[in-house]
PDB file of C-alpha atoms in Angstrom:
ATOM      1  CA  MET A 248      52.632 136.632  90.357  1.00 92.00           C
ATOM      2  CA  LYS A 249      52.454 134.236  87.479  1.00 96.00           C
ATOM      3  CA  ASN A 250      53.039 130.474  87.335  1.00 97.00           C
ATOM      4  CA  LEU A 251      55.159 130.020  84.170  1.00 97.00           C
ATOM      5  CA  ARG A 252      55.049 126.521  82.548  1.00 97.00           C
ATOM      6  CA  ILE A 253      58.219 125.341  81.250  1.00 98.00           C
ATOM      7  CA  LEU A 254      59.457 122.509  79.047  1.00 98.00           C
ATOM      8  CA  ALA A 255      63.408 121.750  78.735  1.00 97.00           C
ATOM      9  CA  VAL A 256      64.579 118.968  76.563  1.00 97.00           C
ATOM     10  CA  SER A 257      68.266 118.273  76.148  1.00 97.00           C
ATOM     11  CA  PHE A 258      69.212 115.947  73.286  1.00 97.00           C
ATOM     12  CA  ASP A 259      71.758 113.030  73.296  1.00 96.00           C
ATOM     13  CA  THR A 260      74.312 114.444  70.808  1.00 96.00           C
ATOM     14  CA  THR A 261      77.075 117.044  70.946  1.00 96.00           C
ATOM     15  CA  ILE A 262      77.288 120.316  69.036  1.00 96.00           C
ATOM     16  CA  GLN A 263      79.797 123.454  69.291  1.00 93.00           C
ATOM     17  CA  PRO A 264      78.575 126.765  70.248  1.00 91.00           C
ATOM     18  CA  TYR A 265      78.737 128.185  66.561  1.00 90.00           C
ATOM     19  CA  GLU A 266      76.278 125.520  65.461  1.00 94.00           C
ATOM     20  CA  LEU A 267      73.523 126.349  67.841  1.00 94.00           C
ATOM     21  CA  GLN A 268      71.865 128.593  65.076  1.00 93.00           C
ATOM     22  CA  HIS A 269      72.161 125.513  62.699  1.00 95.00           C
ATOM     23  CA  PHE A 270      70.345 123.533  65.353  1.00 97.00           C
ATOM     24  CA  ARG A 271      67.838 126.414  65.375  1.00 96.00           C
ATOM     25  CA  GLY A 272      67.309 126.181  61.520  1.00 95.00           C
ATOM     26  CA  ALA A 273      67.182 122.407  61.316  1.00 96.00           C
ATOM     27  CA  VAL A 274      64.409 122.219  63.879  1.00 97.00           C
ATOM     28  CA  ALA A 275      62.476 124.889  62.238  1.00 96.00           C
ATOM     29  CA  GLN A 276      62.935 123.176  58.849  1.00 95.00           C
ATOM     30  CA  LYS A 277      61.759 119.952  60.594  1.00 95.00           C
ATOM     31  CA  VAL A 278      58.454 121.275  62.005  1.00 95.00           C
ATOM     32  CA  GLY A 279      57.687 123.424  58.839  1.00 94.00           C
ATOM     33  CA  LEU A 280      58.309 127.143  58.558  1.00 92.00           C
ATOM     34  CA  GLU A 281      54.664 127.990  58.882  1.00 94.00           C
ATOM     35  CA  HIS A 282      55.135 127.438  62.616  1.00 94.00           C
ATOM     36  CA  GLU A 283      56.535 130.709  63.444  1.00 93.00           C
ATOM     37  CA  TRP A 284      57.260 130.276  67.138  1.00 92.00           C
ATOM     38  CA  PHE A 285      60.274 128.066  66.071  1.00 95.00           C
ATOM     39  CA  HIS A 286      62.182 130.919  64.133  1.00 94.00           C
ATOM     40  CA  ASN A 287      60.108 134.196  64.883  1.00 89.00           C
ATOM     41  CA  HIS A 288      59.886 135.241  61.325  1.00 89.00           C
ATOM     42  CA  ASP A 289      56.826 136.870  60.253  1.00 88.00           C
ATOM     43  CA  ASN A 290      55.935 134.802  57.141  1.00 89.00           C
ATOM     44  CA  THR A 291      53.267 137.324  56.125  1.00 87.00           C
ATOM     45  CA  ASN A 292      55.319 140.510  56.063  1.00 87.00           C
ATOM     46  CA  GLY A 293      58.732 138.963  55.581  1.00 83.00           C
ATOM     47  CA  THR A 294      60.156 140.591  58.738  1.00 87.00           C
ATOM     48  CA  PHE A 295      60.624 139.403  62.236  1.00 87.00           C
ATOM     49  CA  HIS A 296      58.077 139.264  65.124  1.00 88.00           C
ATOM     50  CA  ASN A 297      58.747 141.973  67.754  1.00 88.00           C
ATOM     51  CA  ARG A 298      58.067 139.767  70.672  1.00 92.00           C
ATOM     52  CA  TYR A 299      59.780 137.648  73.431  1.00 96.00           C
ATOM     53  CA  PRO A 300      60.733 134.321  72.002  1.00 96.00           C
ATOM     54  CA  LEU A 301      58.891 131.545  73.827  1.00 97.00           C
ATOM     55  CA  ILE A 302      60.930 128.780  71.964  1.00 98.00           C
ATOM     56  CA  GLN A 303      64.603 129.158  72.722  1.00 98.00           C
ATOM     57  CA  TYR A 304      67.657 127.200  71.707  1.00 98.00           C
ATOM     58  CA  LYS A 305      70.340 126.440  74.254  1.00 97.00           C
ATOM     59  CA  LEU A 306      73.453 124.460  75.087  1.00 96.00           C
ATOM     60  CA  ASP A 307      73.235 122.112  78.100  1.00 95.00           C
ATOM     61  CA  THR A 308      76.713 121.404  79.239  1.00 91.00           C
ATOM     62  CA  PHE A 309      77.036 117.769  80.607  1.00 88.00           C
ATOM     63  CA  LYS A 310      80.364 116.183  81.554  1.00 87.00           C
ATOM     64  CA  GLY A 311      82.225 118.496  79.388  1.00 87.00           C
ATOM     65  CA  GLN A 312      80.104 118.000  76.453  1.00 90.00           C
ATOM     66  CA  MET A 313      77.503 120.509  74.967  1.00 95.00           C
ATOM     67  CA  ARG A 314      74.377 119.092  74.179  1.00 97.00           C
ATOM     68  CA  PRO A 315      71.572 121.063  72.114  1.00 97.00           C
ATOM     69  CA  MET A 316      68.415 121.946  74.176  1.00 97.00           C
ATOM     70  CA  LEU A 317      65.025 123.206  73.321  1.00 97.00           C
ATOM     71  CA  LEU A 318      63.338 125.417  75.871  1.00 98.00           C
ATOM     72  CA  CYS A 319      59.632 126.064  75.432  1.00 98.00           C
ATOM     73  CA  LEU A 320      57.697 128.505  77.692  1.00 98.00           C
ATOM     74  CA  ASP A 321      54.086 128.683  78.588  1.00 95.00           C
ATOM     75  CA  ASN A 322      51.808 128.601  75.521  1.00 90.00           C
ATOM     76  CA  ALA A 323      54.587 127.384  73.228  1.00 95.00           C
ATOM     77  CA  ILE A 324      54.820 124.288  75.139  1.00 96.00           C
ATOM     78  CA  GLU A 325      51.832 123.021  72.960  1.00 95.00           C
ATOM     79  CA  GLU A 326      53.764 124.094  69.862  1.00 95.00           C
ATOM     80  CA  ALA A 327      56.487 121.314  70.932  1.00 94.00           C
ATOM     81  CA  HIS A 328      54.268 118.641  69.449  1.00 94.00           C
ATOM     82  CA  HIS A 329      55.129 119.879  65.854  1.00 95.00           C
ATOM     83  CA  PHE A 330      58.612 118.489  66.537  1.00 95.00           C
ATOM     84  CA  PHE A 331      58.288 115.494  68.906  1.00 94.00           C
ATOM     85  CA  SER A 332      55.238 114.072  66.752  1.00 93.00           C
ATOM     86  CA  ALA A 333      57.704 113.931  63.729  1.00 91.00           C
ATOM     87  CA  PRO A 334      58.286 110.307  62.421  1.00 90.00           C
ATOM     88  CA  ASP A 335      62.026 110.810  63.206  1.00 91.00           C
ATOM     89  CA  TRP A 336      64.154 113.340  64.930  1.00 93.00           C
ATOM     90  CA  SER A 337      67.006 113.389  62.543  1.00 95.00           C
ATOM     91  CA  LEU A 338      68.581 116.792  61.941  1.00 96.00           C
ATOM     92  CA  ASN A 339      71.231 118.006  59.626  1.00 95.00           C
ATOM     93  CA  ILE A 340      73.250 120.322  61.709  1.00 96.00           C
ATOM     94  CA  ASN A 341      75.984 122.317  59.737  1.00 94.00           C
ATOM     95  CA  ASN A 342      76.122 119.553  57.184  1.00 94.00           C
ATOM     96  CA  ALA A 343      76.465 116.783  59.805  1.00 95.00           C
ATOM     97  CA  GLU A 344      73.695 114.128  60.563  1.00 96.00           C
ATOM     98  CA  HIS A 345      72.454 113.938  63.982  1.00 96.00           C
ATOM     99  CA  ASN A 346      69.863 111.364  65.044  1.00 95.00           C
ATOM    100  CA  LEU A 347      68.474 112.927  68.248  1.00 96.00           C
ATOM    101  CA  LYS A 348      67.372 111.114  71.314  1.00 96.00           C
ATOM    102  CA  ILE A 349      66.382 112.659  74.526  1.00 97.00           C
ATOM    103  CA  ALA A 350      68.968 112.886  77.297  1.00 96.00           C
ATOM    104  CA  ARG A 351      67.041 115.008  79.602  1.00 95.00           C
ATOM    105  CA  LEU A 352      63.314 116.177  79.912  1.00 96.00           C
ATOM    106  CA  ARG A 353      62.210 118.673  82.566  1.00 95.00           C
ATOM    107  CA  VAL A 354      58.485 119.652  82.751  1.00 96.00           C
ATOM    108  CA  ASP A 355      58.296 122.409  85.355  1.00 94.00           C
ATOM    109  CA  SER A 356      56.604 125.696  86.514  1.00 95.00           C
ATOM    110  CA  CYS A 357      58.118 128.838  88.141  1.00 95.00           C
ATOM    111  CA  ARG A 358      56.396 130.937  90.340  1.00 96.00           C
ATOM    112  CA  LEU A 359      57.287 134.354  88.856  1.00 97.00           C
ATOM    113  CA  ASN A 360      57.045 136.887  91.575  1.00 97.00           C
ATOM    114  CA  VAL A 361      58.664 139.877  93.583  1.00 97.00           C
ATOM    115  CA  TRP A 362      59.847 138.963  97.057  1.00 97.00           C
ATOM    116  CA  ASP A 363      61.223 140.416 100.232  1.00 96.00           C
ATOM    117  CA  SER A 364      64.317 138.362  99.752  1.00 95.00           C
ATOM    118  CA  VAL A 365      66.961 138.530  97.036  1.00 96.00           C
ATOM    119  CA  PHE A 366      68.084 135.918  94.542  1.00 97.00           C
ATOM    120  CA  SER A 367      71.343 135.516  92.946  1.00 97.00           C
ATOM    121  CA  TYR A 368      72.011 134.810  89.159  1.00 97.00           C
ATOM    122  CA  ARG A 369      74.631 134.445  86.548  1.00 97.00           C
ATOM    123  CA  LEU A 370      73.991 136.059  83.216  1.00 98.00           C
ATOM    124  CA  HIS A 371      76.001 134.562  80.382  1.00 97.00           C
ATOM    125  CA  LYS A 372      76.869 136.282  77.057  1.00 96.00           C
ATOM    126  CA  TRP A 373      74.357 138.892  77.201  1.00 98.00           C
ATOM    127  CA  GLN A 374      73.960 140.973  74.183  1.00 96.00           C
ATOM    128  CA  ALA A 375      72.806 143.964  76.019  1.00 97.00           C
ATOM    129  CA  LEU A 376      73.536 147.019  73.494  1.00 96.00           C
ATOM    130  CA  ASN A 377      71.816 147.999  70.481  1.00 93.00           C
ATOM    131  CA  PRO A 378      73.919 150.457  68.302  1.00 92.00           C
ATOM    132  CA  GLU A 379      72.440 153.586  70.018  1.00 96.00           C
ATOM    133  CA  ASN A 380      73.252 152.207  73.435  1.00 96.00           C
ATOM    134  CA  PHE A 381      76.755 150.858  72.290  1.00 96.00           C
ATOM    135  CA  GLU A 382      77.653 154.629  71.667  1.00 96.00           C
ATOM    136  CA  LYS A 383      76.138 155.820  75.116  1.00 97.00           C
ATOM    137  CA  TYR A 384      78.003 152.853  76.893  1.00 97.00           C
ATOM    138  CA  ASN A 385      81.343 153.675  74.970  1.00 96.00           C
ATOM    139  CA  ALA A 386      80.939 157.372  76.257  1.00 97.00           C
ATOM    140  CA  LEU A 387      80.761 156.504  79.792  1.00 96.00           C
ATOM    141  CA  THR A 388      84.456 156.336  81.314  1.00 91.00           C
ATOM    142  CA  ASN A 389      83.471 155.694  84.678  1.00 94.00           C
ATOM    143  CA  SER A 390      83.022 151.942  85.660  1.00 95.00           C
ATOM    144  CA  ILE A 391      80.424 152.736  88.291  1.00 96.00           C
ATOM    145  CA  ALA A 392      78.322 154.767  85.592  1.00 97.00           C
ATOM    146  CA  ARG A 393      78.668 151.758  83.065  1.00 97.00           C
ATOM    147  CA  THR A 394      77.448 149.424  85.825  1.00 98.00           C
ATOM    148  CA  ARG A 395      74.532 151.692  86.421  1.00 98.00           C
ATOM    149  CA  PHE A 396      73.765 151.893  82.684  1.00 98.00           C
ATOM    150  CA  LEU A 397      73.651 148.102  82.231  1.00 98.00           C
ATOM    151  CA  GLU A 398      71.460 147.919  85.282  1.00 98.00           C
ATOM    152  CA  GLN A 399      68.858 150.051  83.715  1.00 98.00           C
ATOM    153  CA  LEU A 400      69.036 147.927  80.316  1.00 98.00           C
ATOM    154  CA  LEU A 401      68.768 144.652  82.291  1.00 98.00           C
ATOM    155  CA  ARG A 402      65.827 146.025  84.236  1.00 98.00           C
ATOM    156  CA  ASN A 403      64.165 146.839  80.836  1.00 97.00           C
ATOM    157  CA  GLN A 404      64.914 143.526  79.355  1.00 97.00           C
ATOM    158  CA  ILE A 405      63.669 141.651  82.267  1.00 98.00           C
ATOM    159  CA  LEU A 406      60.368 143.806  81.881  1.00 98.00           C
ATOM    160  CA  SER A 407      60.206 142.665  78.066  1.00 97.00           C
ATOM    161  CA  PHE A 408      60.509 139.099  79.242  1.00 97.00           C
ATOM    162  CA  ALA A 409      57.725 139.721  81.743  1.00 98.00           C
ATOM    163  CA  HIS A 410      55.452 141.379  79.132  1.00 96.00           C
ATOM    164  CA  GLY A 411      56.121 138.266  76.779  1.00 96.00           C
ATOM    165  CA  VAL A 412      54.958 135.819  79.177  1.00 97.00           C
ATOM    166  CA  ASP A 413      52.068 137.871  80.559  1.00 96.00           C
ATOM    167  CA  TRP A 414      53.451 138.732  83.850  1.00 97.00           C
ATOM    168  CA  ASP A 415      52.087 142.159  85.249  1.00 97.00           C
ATOM    169  CA  LEU A 416      55.540 143.006  86.768  1.00 97.00           C
ATOM    170  CA  ASN A 417      55.810 146.416  88.391  1.00 95.00           C
ATOM    171  CA  PRO A 418      59.055 148.003  87.054  1.00 95.00           C
ATOM    172  CA  ASP A 419      60.103 149.142  90.578  1.00 94.00           C
ATOM    173  CA  PHE A 420      61.917 145.963  91.578  1.00 97.00           C
ATOM    174  CA  GLU A 421      65.486 145.772  93.217  1.00 97.00           C
ATOM    175  CA  LEU A 422      68.234 144.713  90.913  1.00 98.00           C
ATOM    176  CA  ARG A 423      71.944 145.026  91.377  1.00 98.00           C
ATOM    177  CA  ILE A 424      74.964 144.042  89.052  1.00 98.00           C
ATOM    178  CA  HIS A 425      78.123 142.908  90.879  1.00 96.00           C
ATOM    179  CA  SER A 426      81.638 143.347  89.641  1.00 91.00           C
ATOM    180  CA  PRO A 427      83.795 142.098  87.929  1.00 94.00           C
ATOM    181  CA  ILE A 428      81.657 142.233  84.467  1.00 97.00           C
ATOM    182  CA  LYS A 429      83.351 140.299  81.799  1.00 97.00           C
ATOM    183  CA  GLU A 430      83.304 141.547  78.353  1.00 96.00           C
ATOM    184  CA  ASP A 431      83.774 139.436  75.117  1.00 96.00           C
ATOM    185  CA  TRP A 432      83.411 140.041  71.464  1.00 93.00           C
ATOM    186  CA  MET A 433      81.875 136.934  69.866  1.00 88.00           C
ATOM    187  CA  ASP A 434      80.780 135.866  66.518  1.00 80.00           C
ATOM    188  CA  TYR A 435      76.980 136.054  66.155  1.00 69.00           C
ATOM    189  CA  LYS A 436      76.080 135.856  62.432  1.00 65.00           C
ATOM    190  CA  GLU A 437      78.192 135.637  59.411  1.00 62.00           C
ATOM    191  CA  LYS A 438      80.990 138.515  59.284  1.00 66.00           C
ATOM    192  CA  GLN A 439      79.184 139.936  62.368  1.00 77.00           C
ATOM    193  CA  LYS A 440      80.805 140.391  66.024  1.00 85.00           C
ATOM    194  CA  VAL A 441      78.681 141.489  68.998  1.00 89.00           C
ATOM    195  CA  LEU A 442      79.880 142.600  72.334  1.00 95.00           C
ATOM    196  CA  VAL A 443      78.549 140.450  75.187  1.00 97.00           C
ATOM    197  CA  PHE A 444      78.622 140.508  78.906  1.00 98.00           C
ATOM    198  CA  THR A 445      78.952 137.838  81.591  1.00 98.00           C
ATOM    199  CA  LEU A 446      78.097 139.029  85.027  1.00 97.00           C
ATOM    200  CA  ASN A 447      76.475 138.419  88.400  1.00 97.00           C
ATOM    201  CA  PHE A 448      73.479 140.015  89.517  1.00 98.00           C
ATOM    202  CA  GLU A 449      70.929 140.020  92.281  1.00 98.00           C
ATOM    203  CA  THR A 450      67.180 140.928  92.313  1.00 98.00           C
ATOM    204  CA  THR A 451      64.084 140.430  94.349  1.00 98.00           C
ATOM    205  CA  LEU A 452      62.486 138.500  91.389  1.00 98.00           C
ATOM    206  CA  SER A 453      62.361 134.693  91.062  1.00 97.00           C
ATOM    207  CA  LEU A 454      63.387 134.002  87.528  1.00 97.00           C
ATOM    208  CA  PRO A 455      63.426 130.708  85.704  1.00 95.00           C
ATOM    209  CA  ASP A 456      66.695 128.854  84.907  1.00 94.00           C
ATOM    210  CA  PHE A 457      68.115 128.970  81.329  1.00 95.00           C
ATOM    211  CA  ILE A 458      65.753 131.871  80.371  1.00 97.00           C
ATOM    212  CA  GLY A 459      67.301 134.139  77.810  1.00 97.00           C
ATOM    213  CA  ILE A 460      67.431 137.897  78.126  1.00 97.00           C
ATOM    214  CA  GLY A 461      68.156 140.588  75.654  1.00 94.00           C
ATOM    215  CA  LYS A 462      68.962 140.234  71.800  1.00 92.00           C
ATOM    216  CA  GLY A 463      69.912 136.769  70.624  1.00 92.00           C
ATOM    217  CA  ALA A 464      67.646 135.277  73.641  1.00 95.00           C
ATOM    218  CA  SER A 465      66.206 132.571  71.232  1.00 94.00           C
ATOM    219  CA  ARG A 466      69.853 131.739  69.807  1.00 93.00           C
ATOM    220  CA  GLY A 467      71.732 130.925  73.235  1.00 94.00           C
ATOM    221  CA  LEU A 468      72.744 134.492  74.286  1.00 96.00           C
ATOM    222  CA  GLY A 469      71.716 136.251  77.604  1.00 97.00           C
ATOM    223  CA  VAL A 470      71.196 132.795  79.327  1.00 97.00           C
ATOM    224  CA  VAL A 471      70.328 133.319  83.191  1.00 97.00           C
ATOM    225  CA  ARG A 472      71.302 130.585  85.384  1.00 96.00           C
ATOM    226  CA  VAL A 473      70.109 130.357  89.046  1.00 91.00           C
ATOM    227  CA  ASN A 474      72.553 130.466  91.774  1.00 76.00           C
ATOM    228  CA  ASN A 475      75.419 129.956  89.694  1.00 52.00           C
ATOM    229  CA  LEU A 476      77.989 132.216  90.966  1.00 45.00           C
ATOM    230  CA  ASN A 477      81.005 130.328  90.647  1.00 41.00           C
ATOM    231  CA  ASN A 478      81.046 129.329  86.816  1.00 42.00           C
TER     232      ASN A 478
END
């Protein structure tokens, strides 16, 4: 069991989904690239940190509008002051000026644990497959086999999340993906498309709302929503 601290801040402006990566870049520039949790680049080696991102960039949908959101987990909450202590919160997002104001702020904690009961979640635009697993997935022609394969990947990526937040999680927990599974090809980076999945799953784990799972978790992919089965 672990109590995970959460800071979620939505801003009173509107951006499009493809602008989320620009929002991430603008925030990183505002705080200074020396603060690596905001962009996850390794400034020393010129590569990327192989770690679960504790600062994530999301879209918070409110009355049909998509607002940029900053999600900070556990020890990265203290990192947030590098942004919020700035003299102004103006950002240039995709060549447009946005003077940010806080629309909604949530400071909370989630009790990460394995329970006897089952919890339901919705997983949005999950980038589950690396190139090797993409080939394995395509080689499976049976829908049941594909679902079981995705379940194992989801289990592994939840374990990566647990490791990233110092949650000592036994891998033998219950998890089940439900049909239908929606597949989409979406633009991820310039001239790059990725296969993403949107699906419902159940597990005996209590997971926080809005955390990211899988590749692109810091960029708004693989968003877990609690009890959101109808969207």
